[in-house]
Amino acid sequence: MQAKPYHRYLLILSLMAGLFQPMGSISIASPHAKPALASGVTAFDLIIAMNTLRISNGLPELKEDPIIDAVAQSTAEIMAANQMSSHIGDVRGRLAAAGYGGGATVWATENFAVGSDYSIDEIMLIWSDAAHMIPAVNPAYCNVGAGVAKSSNGRTYYILQAAYTSAKSCGEYKSPGGTTTQPGGSTGVSQLIVPVKIATPDSDGKVFHVVQAGQSFWAIAIAYKITIRDLEIWNNLSRASTLRIGQRLFIPGSNTKGYATPTPVGMVQTSKPDADGKIVHTVQSYQTLTTISQAYGVSIQTILDLNGIQIEWPLQIDQKLLINPGSATPSPSPRPLTAFEKLTPDSDGNYYHTVNSGETLLGIANMYQVSLSELMAWNGLNIASIIRPEQKLLIKLTPPASETPTPPPATATPLPTTPPPTQTPTLSSPEPATIPTPAAAPSSPNGTSTLVWFALVGIAAGGLLLFVISSRKARGS
């Protein structure tokens, strides 16, 4: 039967109230007494694994603290109930509020991983970068705690917190919460971690490790910088089997014939360039962007740019990374579609995202580059809402306008600068300069021009007649 909504609200409020209560009100039950989860990885396993790494770095183990255990477990349960994909935040403030440090300034760090049936190998692979290795390499940290919780969608949340106070050194500080009882009645973790002494190669160059009391698959693998899987394959064992004191384990190395699995630290096997100089690297266990970039002598940003990935995206085993594109000219590739552009409208004309297993509201909002509040408002949800696989979420975005190729503007046809030749060429002379002259009479006579012409002739004839008469009179006188 499905829980009523107000029951979920009461659960979340009670978890948050328990987180911020004074120390006297917090239940300091050991997280290791909780029922085993389906993945089999417990909070105690997380502490043992991190402390084994710390000892392999030459540092003393972190002391498990009951207050940190309680806060880490509460953190795991809150994140699982809300299916969160990021930290709650202010881990040092939450630890101080729970009573850790006794009022002194608290410094803390928190690792979290979320997935389905993770092995301890896979969790520590996720935590193998510098930011997550702070508890294993920073000598200032003194105490540790962990918590594990499963969400309603089947995913498991793994939380590890490490802390120290500014008032007292690690040996001086005593937790007001007492001690945490471990399986078998011991306290702390010192009795359960035996530092692994590295064996020297024999006359044939082979390395065999002799198992000592308290040593585990994980401790031996970390000490020799290989994986548990390597120990299983090369010794025909299963991690489900119990190691025996005095048992000899063959340790493969980079020079072992047939051993192709790179070791986790400092031994990235680089790929050779092809004929065009192109280099592609295949990611192996425990490799990070930092170790890969150092092995090839390129920057992390170059790897990110060449592969279109972001620095916060976790690497996957067998993932292909382009390290050098070589001399070959890459063919232009179209712009990758956004998450929204990959959707097709439903029958009602709206766009919907179909929830996949393990997805969260925040992750879906980031996928479509919208705010969490917008996504919840579109679908009538709130921060306490739980989404399920195959559920459809409305995405109210406007589809981008389709790109229609625009033809280039028509090019004007230039006119010839000289007139084209005619069929029958004609000779022409230069045009003379024009001088203004009175307009000439039309060449074709009309009525008016004829009368004027006769008048002029008459005047000329009369003038001639007068000239003749006057000439005669002059001779007669």
CSV table of C-alpha atoms in Angstrom, one decimal:
chain,number,residue,atom,x,y,z
A,1,MET,CA,0.0,0.0,0.0
A,2,GLN,CA,1.4,3.4,-1.0
A,3,ALA,CA,2.2,5.8,1.8
A,4,LYS,CA,0.0,8.9,2.0
A,5,PRO,CA,1.7,12.2,1.1
A,6,TYR,CA,1.5,13.7,4.6
A,7,HIS,CA,3.3,10.6,5.9
A,8,ARG,CA,6.2,11.4,3.6
A,9,TYR,CA,6.3,15.0,4.8
A,10,LEU,CA,6.4,13.7,8.4
A,11,LEU,CA,9.2,11.4,7.6
A,12,ILE,CA,11.3,14.1,6.0
A,13,LEU,CA,10.6,16.6,8.8
A,14,SER,CA,11.6,14.0,11.4
A,15,LEU,CA,14.8,13.2,9.6
A,16,MET,CA,15.7,16.9,9.4
A,17,ALA,CA,14.7,17.5,13.0
A,18,GLY,CA,17.0,14.6,14.1
A,19,LEU,CA,19.9,16.2,12.2
A,20,PHE,CA,19.7,19.5,14.0
A,21,GLN,CA,18.8,18.3,17.5
A,22,PRO,CA,21.3,18.7,20.3
A,23,MET,CA,23.7,15.8,20.9
A,24,GLY,CA,21.6,14.5,23.8
A,25,SER,CA,18.7,13.9,21.5
A,26,ILE,CA,20.5,12.1,18.7
A,27,SER,CA,20.4,8.3,18.6
A,28,ILE,CA,24.0,7.1,18.4
A,29,ALA,CA,23.1,3.6,17.0
A,30,SER,CA,25.9,2.0,15.1
A,31,PRO,CA,25.1,2.1,11.3
A,32,HIS,CA,26.7,-1.3,11.1
A,33,ALA,CA,23.9,-2.9,13.1
A,34,LYS,CA,21.4,-1.9,10.3
A,35,PRO,CA,20.2,-4.6,7.9
A,36,ALA,CA,22.6,-5.4,5.1
A,37,LEU,CA,21.7,-3.6,1.9
A,38,ALA,CA,21.3,-5.4,-1.4
A,39,SER,CA,24.7,-4.1,-2.7
A,40,GLY,CA,26.4,-5.7,0.3
A,41,VAL,CA,28.6,-2.5,0.9
A,42,THR,CA,28.1,-1.2,4.5
A,43,ALA,CA,29.1,2.0,6.2
A,44,PHE,CA,31.8,0.0,7.9
A,45,ASP,CA,33.2,-1.1,4.6
A,46,LEU,CA,33.5,2.5,3.5
A,47,ILE,CA,35.5,3.4,6.6
A,48,ILE,CA,37.8,0.4,6.3
A,49,ALA,CA,38.4,1.1,2.6
A,50,MET,CA,39.3,4.8,3.2
A,51,ASN,CA,41.5,4.0,6.2
A,52,THR,CA,43.3,1.3,4.2
A,53,LEU,CA,44.1,4.0,1.6
A,54,ARG,CA,45.2,6.3,4.4
A,55,ILE,CA,47.6,3.7,5.8
A,56,SER,CA,49.0,3.0,2.4
A,57,ASN,CA,49.9,6.7,2.2
A,58,GLY,CA,51.8,6.4,5.5
A,59,LEU,CA,49.2,8.1,7.7
A,60,PRO,CA,47.5,6.8,10.9
A,61,GLU,CA,43.9,5.6,10.5
A,62,LEU,CA,41.0,7.8,11.1
A,63,LYS,CA,39.1,7.1,14.3
A,64,GLU,CA,35.5,6.3,13.9
A,65,ASP,CA,33.3,8.8,15.7
A,66,PRO,CA,29.7,8.1,16.8
A,67,ILE,CA,28.5,11.7,16.2
A,68,ILE,CA,29.9,11.6,12.6
A,69,ASP,CA,28.3,8.2,12.1
A,70,ALA,CA,24.9,9.6,13.2
A,71,VAL,CA,25.2,12.7,10.9
A,72,ALA,CA,26.5,10.6,8.0
A,73,GLN,CA,23.6,8.1,8.3
A,74,SER,CA,21.1,10.9,8.6
A,75,THR,CA,22.6,12.6,5.6
A,76,ALA,CA,22.3,9.3,3.6
A,77,GLU,CA,18.6,8.9,4.6
A,78,ILE,CA,17.7,12.5,3.7
A,79,MET,CA,19.4,12.3,0.3
A,80,ALA,CA,17.8,8.9,-0.4
A,81,ALA,CA,14.3,10.1,0.6
A,82,ASN,CA,14.6,13.1,-1.7
A,83,GLN,CA,16.6,11.3,-4.4
A,84,MET,CA,19.2,14.1,-4.4
A,85,SER,CA,22.0,14.4,-6.9
A,86,SER,CA,24.2,16.8,-4.9
A,87,HIS,CA,25.4,17.4,-1.4
A,88,ILE,CA,23.1,18.9,1.3
A,89,GLY,CA,25.9,21.3,2.1
A,90,ASP,CA,27.6,22.8,5.2
A,91,VAL,CA,28.9,19.5,6.6
A,92,ARG,CA,31.1,21.2,9.2
A,93,GLY,CA,28.1,23.2,10.4
A,94,ARG,CA,25.9,20.1,10.7
A,95,LEU,CA,28.6,18.2,12.6
A,96,ALA,CA,29.1,21.1,15.0
A,97,ALA,CA,25.4,21.4,15.5
A,98,ALA,CA,25.3,17.7,16.4
A,99,GLY,CA,28.0,18.2,19.1
A,100,TYR,CA,31.2,17.2,17.3
A,101,GLY,CA,34.1,19.3,18.5
A,102,GLY,CA,32.6,20.3,21.8
A,103,GLY,CA,32.1,23.9,20.6
A,104,ALA,CA,35.5,24.3,18.9
A,105,THR,CA,35.8,25.2,15.2
A,106,VAL,CA,35.1,22.1,13.1
A,107,TRP,CA,36.7,21.4,9.7
A,108,ALA,CA,35.1,18.6,7.7
A,109,THR,CA,34.8,17.0,4.2
A,110,GLU,CA,32.1,14.7,2.8
A,111,ASN,CA,32.2,12.1,0.0
A,112,PHE,CA,29.0,10.7,-1.5
A,113,ALA,CA,28.2,8.2,-4.2
A,114,VAL,CA,24.8,7.0,-5.5
A,115,GLY,CA,24.1,4.0,-7.7
A,116,SER,CA,22.6,0.5,-7.9
A,117,ASP,CA,24.5,-2.4,-6.3
A,118,TYR,CA,27.9,-0.7,-6.3
A,119,SER,CA,30.9,-2.8,-5.2
A,120,ILE,CA,33.5,-1.3,-2.9
A,121,ASP,CA,35.8,-1.2,-6.0
A,122,GLU,CA,33.3,0.9,-7.9
A,123,ILE,CA,32.7,3.3,-5.0
A,124,MET,CA,36.4,3.9,-4.4
A,125,LEU,CA,36.9,4.4,-8.2
A,126,ILE,CA,34.4,7.2,-8.0
A,127,TRP,CA,36.3,8.7,-5.0
A,128,SER,CA,39.7,8.3,-6.6
A,129,ASP,CA,40.2,11.9,-7.7
A,130,ALA,CA,42.0,14.5,-5.6
A,131,ALA,CA,38.9,16.1,-4.1
A,132,HIS,CA,37.6,12.8,-2.8
A,133,MET,CA,41.0,11.6,-1.6
A,134,ILE,CA,41.3,14.3,1.0
A,135,PRO,CA,40.4,11.9,3.9
A,136,ALA,CA,43.2,9.5,2.7
A,137,VAL,CA,46.0,12.0,2.1
A,138,ASN,CA,45.4,15.0,4.5
A,139,PRO,CA,47.1,14.3,7.8
A,140,ALA,CA,45.0,17.0,9.6
A,141,TYR,CA,41.9,14.8,9.6
A,142,CYS,CA,41.3,12.8,12.7
A,143,ASN,CA,37.8,11.2,12.8
A,144,VAL,CA,35.5,9.5,10.3
A,145,GLY,CA,31.9,8.3,10.0
A,146,ALA,CA,29.8,6.8,7.3
A,147,GLY,CA,26.2,6.0,6.4
A,148,VAL,CA,24.3,4.0,3.8
A,149,ALA,CA,20.6,4.3,2.8
A,150,LYS,CA,18.4,3.1,-0.1
A,151,SER,CA,15.9,5.3,-1.9
A,152,SER,CA,12.5,4.3,-3.2
A,153,ASN,CA,13.8,3.9,-6.7
A,154,GLY,CA,16.3,1.2,-5.7
A,155,ARG,CA,19.4,3.3,-5.7
A,156,THR,CA,21.8,3.3,-2.8
A,157,TYR,CA,23.4,6.4,-1.2
A,158,TYR,CA,26.9,6.0,0.3
A,159,ILE,CA,28.1,8.8,2.6
A,160,LEU,CA,31.6,9.2,4.2
A,161,GLN,CA,32.5,12.2,6.4
A,162,ALA,CA,35.9,13.0,7.9
A,163,ALA,CA,36.6,15.9,10.3
A,164,TYR,CA,38.9,17.4,12.9
A,165,THR,CA,38.7,20.3,15.4
A,166,SER,CA,41.0,23.3,15.7
A,167,ALA,CA,41.2,23.0,19.5
A,168,LYS,CA,42.8,19.6,20.0
A,169,SER,CA,45.0,17.2,18.1
A,170,CYS,CA,43.8,13.9,17.0
A,171,GLY,CA,45.1,12.0,20.0
A,172,GLU,CA,43.8,14.6,22.5
A,173,TYR,CA,40.2,14.9,21.2
A,174,LYS,CA,37.6,12.6,22.8
A,175,SER,CA,34.1,12.5,21.3
A,176,PRO,CA,31.3,13.4,23.7
A,177,GLY,CA,29.3,10.7,22.0
A,178,GLY,CA,31.4,7.9,23.4
A,179,THR,CA,32.7,5.1,21.1
A,180,THR,CA,31.2,3.1,18.3
A,181,THR,CA,31.0,-0.6,18.8
A,182,GLN,CA,32.2,-2.6,15.8
A,183,PRO,CA,31.4,-6.2,14.8
A,184,GLY,CA,33.1,-8.6,17.2
A,185,GLY,CA,33.0,-6.2,20.2
A,186,SER,CA,36.0,-4.1,19.3
A,187,THR,CA,36.0,-0.4,19.3
A,188,GLY,CA,37.5,1.9,16.6
A,189,VAL,CA,39.2,0.4,13.6
A,190,SER,CA,42.8,-0.1,14.6
A,191,GLN,CA,42.5,-3.8,15.3
A,192,LEU,CA,40.9,-4.5,11.9
A,193,ILE,CA,43.6,-2.9,9.7
A,194,VAL,CA,47.0,-4.4,9.3
A,195,PRO,CA,49.3,-2.4,7.1
A,196,VAL,CA,50.4,-4.4,4.1
A,197,LYS,CA,54.2,-4.6,3.7
A,198,ILE,CA,55.2,-4.7,0.0
A,199,ALA,CA,57.0,-7.9,-0.9
A,200,THR,CA,60.2,-7.8,-2.9
A,201,PRO,CA,60.4,-9.6,-6.3
A,202,ASP,CA,62.0,-13.0,-6.3
A,203,SER,CA,64.9,-14.1,-8.5
A,204,ASP,CA,62.5,-14.4,-11.5
A,205,GLY,CA,61.2,-10.9,-10.9
A,206,LYS,CA,57.8,-12.1,-9.7
A,207,VAL,CA,56.1,-10.7,-6.7
A,208,PHE,CA,54.2,-12.9,-4.2
A,209,HIS,CA,52.4,-11.5,-1.1
A,210,VAL,CA,52.1,-13.6,2.0
A,211,VAL,CA,48.7,-12.9,3.7
A,212,GLN,CA,49.0,-11.7,7.3
A,213,ALA,CA,46.3,-11.6,10.0
A,214,GLY,CA,43.6,-8.9,9.4
A,215,GLN,CA,44.5,-8.3,5.8
A,216,SER,CA,41.7,-8.2,3.2
A,217,PHE,CA,41.4,-8.3,-0.6
A,218,TRP,CA,40.9,-4.6,-0.6
A,219,ALA,CA,43.9,-3.8,1.6
A,220,ILE,CA,46.2,-5.9,-0.5
A,221,ALA,CA,44.9,-4.5,-3.8
A,222,ILE,CA,45.4,-0.9,-2.6
A,223,ALA,CA,48.9,-1.6,-1.2
A,224,TYR,CA,50.1,-3.0,-4.5
A,225,LYS,CA,48.1,-0.5,-6.6
A,226,ILE,CA,46.1,-3.1,-8.4
A,227,THR,CA,42.4,-4.0,-8.3
A,228,ILE,CA,40.6,-6.8,-6.4
A,229,ARG,CA,39.6,-8.2,-9.8
A,230,ASP,CA,43.4,-8.5,-10.7
A,231,LEU,CA,43.9,-10.6,-7.5
A,232,GLU,CA,40.9,-12.8,-8.4
A,233,ILE,CA,42.0,-13.5,-12.0
A,234,TRP,CA,45.7,-14.1,-11.4
A,235,ASN,CA,45.1,-16.3,-8.3
A,236,ASN,CA,42.0,-18.1,-9.4
A,237,LEU,CA,40.1,-16.8,-6.4
A,238,SER,CA,36.7,-15.2,-5.6
A,239,ARG,CA,36.4,-12.3,-3.2
A,240,ALA,CA,33.7,-14.3,-1.5
A,241,SER,CA,36.4,-16.7,-0.3
A,242,THR,CA,38.2,-16.1,2.9
A,243,LEU,CA,41.9,-15.4,2.8
A,244,ARG,CA,44.1,-17.6,4.9
A,245,ILE,CA,47.0,-16.5,7.0
A,246,GLY,CA,50.2,-17.5,5.2
A,247,GLN,CA,48.5,-17.8,1.8
A,248,ARG,CA,50.7,-16.7,-1.1
A,249,LEU,CA,49.1,-14.4,-3.7
A,250,PHE,CA,50.7,-13.6,-7.0
A,251,ILE,CA,50.8,-9.8,-7.6
A,252,PRO,CA,50.8,-8.9,-11.3
A,253,GLY,CA,52.7,-5.9,-12.4
A,254,SER,CA,53.4,-3.8,-15.5
A,255,ASN,CA,56.1,-6.2,-16.6
A,256,THR,CA,54.0,-9.3,-16.1
A,257,LYS,CA,53.4,-11.1,-19.5
A,258,GLY,CA,49.8,-11.0,-20.4
A,259,TYR,CA,48.9,-8.4,-17.7
A,260,ALA,CA,47.2,-5.6,-19.6
A,261,THR,CA,45.2,-4.0,-16.8
A,262,PRO,CA,46.9,-0.7,-15.8
A,263,THR,CA,47.4,-0.2,-12.1
A,264,PRO,CA,45.5,2.6,-10.3
A,265,VAL,CA,48.3,5.0,-9.5
A,266,GLY,CA,51.1,6.3,-11.7
A,267,MET,CA,50.9,3.5,-14.3
A,268,VAL,CA,48.7,4.6,-17.1
A,269,GLN,CA,49.5,2.6,-20.2
A,270,THR,CA,49.6,5.2,-23.0
A,271,SER,CA,48.3,4.3,-26.5
A,272,LYS,CA,50.6,4.7,-29.6
A,273,PRO,CA,49.6,7.1,-32.3
A,274,ASP,CA,48.3,5.8,-35.6
A,275,ALA,CA,49.7,6.6,-39.0
A,276,ASP,CA,48.1,10.1,-38.9
A,277,GLY,CA,49.3,10.8,-35.4
A,278,LYS,CA,45.9,10.3,-33.8
A,279,ILE,CA,46.0,9.0,-30.2
A,280,VAL,CA,43.0,7.4,-28.5
A,281,HIS,CA,43.1,6.3,-24.9
A,282,THR,CA,40.9,3.6,-23.3
A,283,VAL,CA,40.1,4.3,-19.7
A,284,GLN,CA,40.9,1.6,-17.2
A,285,SER,CA,40.2,1.1,-13.5
A,286,TYR,CA,41.2,3.9,-11.1
A,287,GLN,CA,42.2,6.3,-13.9
A,288,THR,CA,41.2,9.9,-13.6
A,289,LEU,CA,41.6,12.9,-15.9
A,290,THR,CA,44.5,14.0,-13.9
A,291,THR,CA,46.5,10.8,-14.2
A,292,ILE,CA,45.6,10.5,-17.9
A,293,SER,CA,46.6,14.0,-18.7
A,294,GLN,CA,49.9,13.6,-16.9
A,295,ALA,CA,50.7,10.4,-18.7
A,296,TYR,CA,50.2,11.9,-22.1
A,297,GLY,CA,51.7,15.4,-21.2
A,298,VAL,CA,48.5,17.3,-22.2
A,299,SER,CA,46.3,19.5,-20.2
A,300,ILE,CA,43.0,18.4,-18.7
A,301,GLN,CA,41.2,21.2,-20.6
A,302,THR,CA,42.6,19.8,-23.9
A,303,ILE,CA,41.1,16.4,-23.2
A,304,LEU,CA,37.8,18.0,-22.2
A,305,ASP,CA,37.6,20.1,-25.4
A,306,LEU,CA,38.6,17.2,-27.7
A,307,ASN,CA,36.0,14.9,-26.3
A,308,GLY,CA,33.1,17.3,-25.6
A,309,ILE,CA,32.9,16.4,-21.9
A,310,GLN,CA,32.8,18.3,-18.7
A,311,ILE,CA,35.3,18.0,-15.8
A,312,GLU,CA,32.6,16.9,-13.3
A,313,TRP,CA,31.4,14.0,-15.5
A,314,PRO,CA,32.8,10.6,-14.1
A,315,LEU,CA,34.9,8.5,-16.5
A,316,GLN,CA,33.7,5.1,-17.4
A,317,ILE,CA,35.9,1.9,-17.7
A,318,ASP,CA,36.6,1.2,-21.4
A,319,GLN,CA,35.6,4.8,-22.3
A,320,LYS,CA,37.5,6.1,-25.4
A,321,LEU,CA,39.2,9.5,-25.0
A,322,LEU,CA,40.7,11.4,-27.9
A,323,ILE,CA,44.1,12.6,-26.8
A,324,ASN,CA,45.6,13.9,-30.0
A,325,PRO,CA,43.5,14.3,-33.3
A,326,GLY,CA,46.7,13.9,-35.4
A,327,SER,CA,47.2,15.4,-38.8
A,328,ALA,CA,44.0,14.2,-40.4
A,329,THR,CA,41.6,17.0,-41.0
A,330,PRO,CA,38.4,16.1,-39.2
A,331,SER,CA,35.2,16.3,-41.2
A,332,PRO,CA,32.8,19.0,-39.9
A,333,SER,CA,30.2,17.5,-37.7
A,334,PRO,CA,26.8,19.0,-37.1
A,335,ARG,CA,26.0,20.7,-33.8
A,336,PRO,CA,24.8,18.0,-31.3
A,337,LEU,CA,21.1,18.3,-30.5
A,338,THR,CA,20.1,19.5,-27.1
A,339,ALA,CA,18.0,17.3,-24.8
A,340,PHE,CA,14.9,19.3,-25.7
A,341,GLU,CA,15.6,19.1,-29.5
A,342,LYS,CA,15.6,15.3,-29.2
A,343,LEU,CA,12.0,15.3,-27.9
A,344,THR,CA,9.0,14.9,-30.3
A,345,PRO,CA,5.7,16.6,-29.6
A,346,ASP,CA,2.9,14.4,-28.1
A,347,SER,CA,-0.6,14.1,-29.5
A,348,ASP,CA,-1.6,17.2,-27.6
A,349,GLY,CA,1.3,19.3,-29.1
A,350,ASN,CA,3.2,19.5,-25.8
A,351,TYR,CA,6.7,18.1,-25.1
A,352,TYR,CA,7.3,15.5,-22.4
A,353,HIS,CA,10.3,13.9,-20.8
A,354,THR,CA,9.9,10.2,-19.9
A,355,VAL,CA,11.6,9.5,-16.5
A,356,ASN,CA,14.3,6.9,-16.6
A,357,SER,CA,15.4,4.8,-13.6
A,358,GLY,CA,17.7,6.7,-11.3
A,359,GLU,CA,16.8,10.2,-12.6
A,360,THR,CA,16.0,13.1,-10.2
A,361,LEU,CA,14.0,16.3,-10.6
A,362,LEU,CA,17.2,18.3,-10.2
A,363,GLY,CA,19.0,16.2,-12.8
A,364,ILE,CA,16.2,16.5,-15.3
A,365,ALA,CA,16.0,20.3,-14.8
A,366,ASN,CA,19.7,20.6,-15.4
A,367,MET,CA,19.3,18.4,-18.5
A,368,TYR,CA,16.9,20.8,-20.1
A,369,GLN,CA,18.6,23.9,-18.7
A,370,VAL,CA,15.6,25.1,-16.7
A,371,SER,CA,15.3,25.8,-13.0
A,372,LEU,CA,14.0,23.2,-10.6
A,373,SER,CA,11.1,25.5,-9.5
A,374,GLU,CA,10.0,25.8,-13.2
A,375,LEU,CA,10.0,22.1,-13.7
A,376,MET,CA,8.0,21.5,-10.5
A,377,ALA,CA,5.5,24.2,-11.3
A,378,TRP,CA,4.9,22.8,-14.8
A,379,ASN,CA,4.0,19.4,-13.3
A,380,GLY,CA,2.4,20.4,-10.0
A,381,LEU,CA,5.2,18.9,-8.0
A,382,ASN,CA,7.2,20.0,-4.9
A,383,ILE,CA,10.6,19.2,-3.3
A,384,ALA,CA,9.1,16.2,-1.5
A,385,SER,CA,7.6,14.7,-4.6
A,386,ILE,CA,8.9,11.3,-5.8
A,387,ILE,CA,9.1,10.6,-9.5
A,388,ARG,CA,9.0,7.1,-10.9
A,389,PRO,CA,10.4,5.4,-14.1
A,390,GLU,CA,8.1,5.9,-17.2
A,391,GLN,CA,6.5,8.9,-15.6
A,392,LYS,CA,6.0,11.8,-18.1
A,393,LEU,CA,7.0,15.3,-17.1
A,394,LEU,CA,5.8,18.3,-19.1
A,395,ILE,CA,8.6,20.5,-20.5
A,396,LYS,CA,7.3,23.9,-21.4
A,397,LEU,CA,9.9,25.2,-23.8
A,398,THR,CA,9.5,26.7,-27.2
A,399,PRO,CA,11.1,24.6,-29.9
A,400,PRO,CA,13.8,26.5,-31.8
A,401,ALA,CA,13.0,27.8,-35.2
A,402,SER,CA,14.1,25.5,-37.9
A,403,GLU,CA,17.0,26.7,-39.9
A,404,THR,CA,15.9,27.4,-43.5
A,405,PRO,CA,18.8,27.9,-45.9
A,406,THR,CA,18.6,31.5,-47.3
A,407,PRO,CA,19.7,31.9,-50.9
A,408,PRO,CA,22.5,34.5,-51.4
A,409,PRO,CA,21.4,37.8,-52.9
A,410,ALA,CA,21.2,38.0,-56.7
A,411,THR,CA,24.3,39.3,-58.3
A,412,ALA,CA,23.7,42.2,-60.7
A,413,THR,CA,24.9,41.5,-64.3
A,414,PRO,CA,27.5,44.2,-65.1
A,415,LEU,CA,26.7,46.3,-68.2
A,416,PRO,CA,29.3,46.4,-71.0
A,417,THR,CA,31.4,49.6,-70.8
A,418,THR,CA,31.6,49.8,-74.6
A,419,PRO,CA,28.6,49.4,-77.0
A,420,PRO,CA,28.5,46.0,-78.6
A,421,PRO,CA,29.4,45.9,-82.3
A,422,THR,CA,26.6,46.0,-84.8
A,423,GLN,CA,26.4,43.7,-87.8
A,424,THR,CA,27.4,46.6,-90.2
A,425,PRO,CA,30.0,48.7,-88.7
A,426,THR,CA,29.6,52.5,-89.4
A,427,LEU,CA,32.4,55.0,-89.4
A,428,SER,CA,32.0,57.9,-87.0
A,429,SER,CA,33.9,61.1,-86.6
A,430,PRO,CA,34.6,62.9,-83.3
A,431,GLU,CA,31.7,65.0,-82.3
A,432,PRO,CA,32.6,68.7,-82.7
A,433,ALA,CA,32.1,71.2,-79.9
A,434,THR,CA,28.7,72.7,-80.0
A,435,ILE,CA,28.2,76.5,-80.4
A,436,PRO,CA,24.8,77.9,-79.7
A,437,THR,CA,23.2,79.3,-82.9
A,438,PRO,CA,19.8,80.6,-83.7
A,439,ALA,CA,17.3,78.0,-84.6
A,440,ALA,CA,17.2,77.3,-88.3
A,441,ALA,CA,14.0,77.5,-90.2
A,442,PRO,CA,12.4,74.2,-91.0
A,443,SER,CA,13.5,72.8,-94.4
A,444,SER,CA,10.0,71.9,-95.4
A,445,PRO,CA,8.0,75.1,-96.4
A,446,ASN,CA,4.6,75.8,-95.0
A,447,GLY,CA,2.1,78.7,-95.6
A,448,THR,CA,3.7,81.3,-93.3
A,449,SER,CA,7.2,80.8,-94.4
A,450,THR,CA,6.2,81.1,-98.1
A,451,LEU,CA,4.6,84.6,-97.5
A,452,VAL,CA,7.6,85.7,-95.7
A,453,TRP,CA,9.7,84.6,-98.6
A,454,PHE,CA,7.7,86.5,-101.2
A,455,ALA,CA,7.8,89.6,-99.0
A,456,LEU,CA,11.5,89.5,-98.9
A,457,VAL,CA,11.8,89.0,-102.6
A,458,GLY,CA,9.5,92.0,-103.2
A,459,ILE,CA,11.4,94.2,-100.9
A,460,ALA,CA,14.7,93.3,-102.6
A,461,ALA,CA,13.1,93.9,-106.1
A,462,GLY,CA,11.7,97.3,-105.0
A,463,GLY,CA,15.1,98.3,-103.6
A,464,LEU,CA,16.7,97.4,-106.9
A,465,LEU,CA,14.1,99.4,-108.9
A,466,LEU,CA,14.6,102.5,-106.8
A,467,PHE,CA,18.4,102.1,-107.2
A,468,VAL,CA,18.0,102.0,-111.0
A,469,ILE,CA,15.7,105.1,-111.1
A,470,SER,CA,17.9,107.1,-108.9
A,471,SER,CA,20.9,106.3,-111.0
A,472,ARG,CA,19.2,107.5,-114.3
A,473,LYS,CA,18.2,110.8,-112.7
A,474,ALA,CA,21.7,111.4,-111.6
A,475,ARG,CA,23.0,111.0,-115.2
A,476,GLY,CA,20.3,113.2,-116.7
A,477,SER,CA,21.1,116.1,-114.5
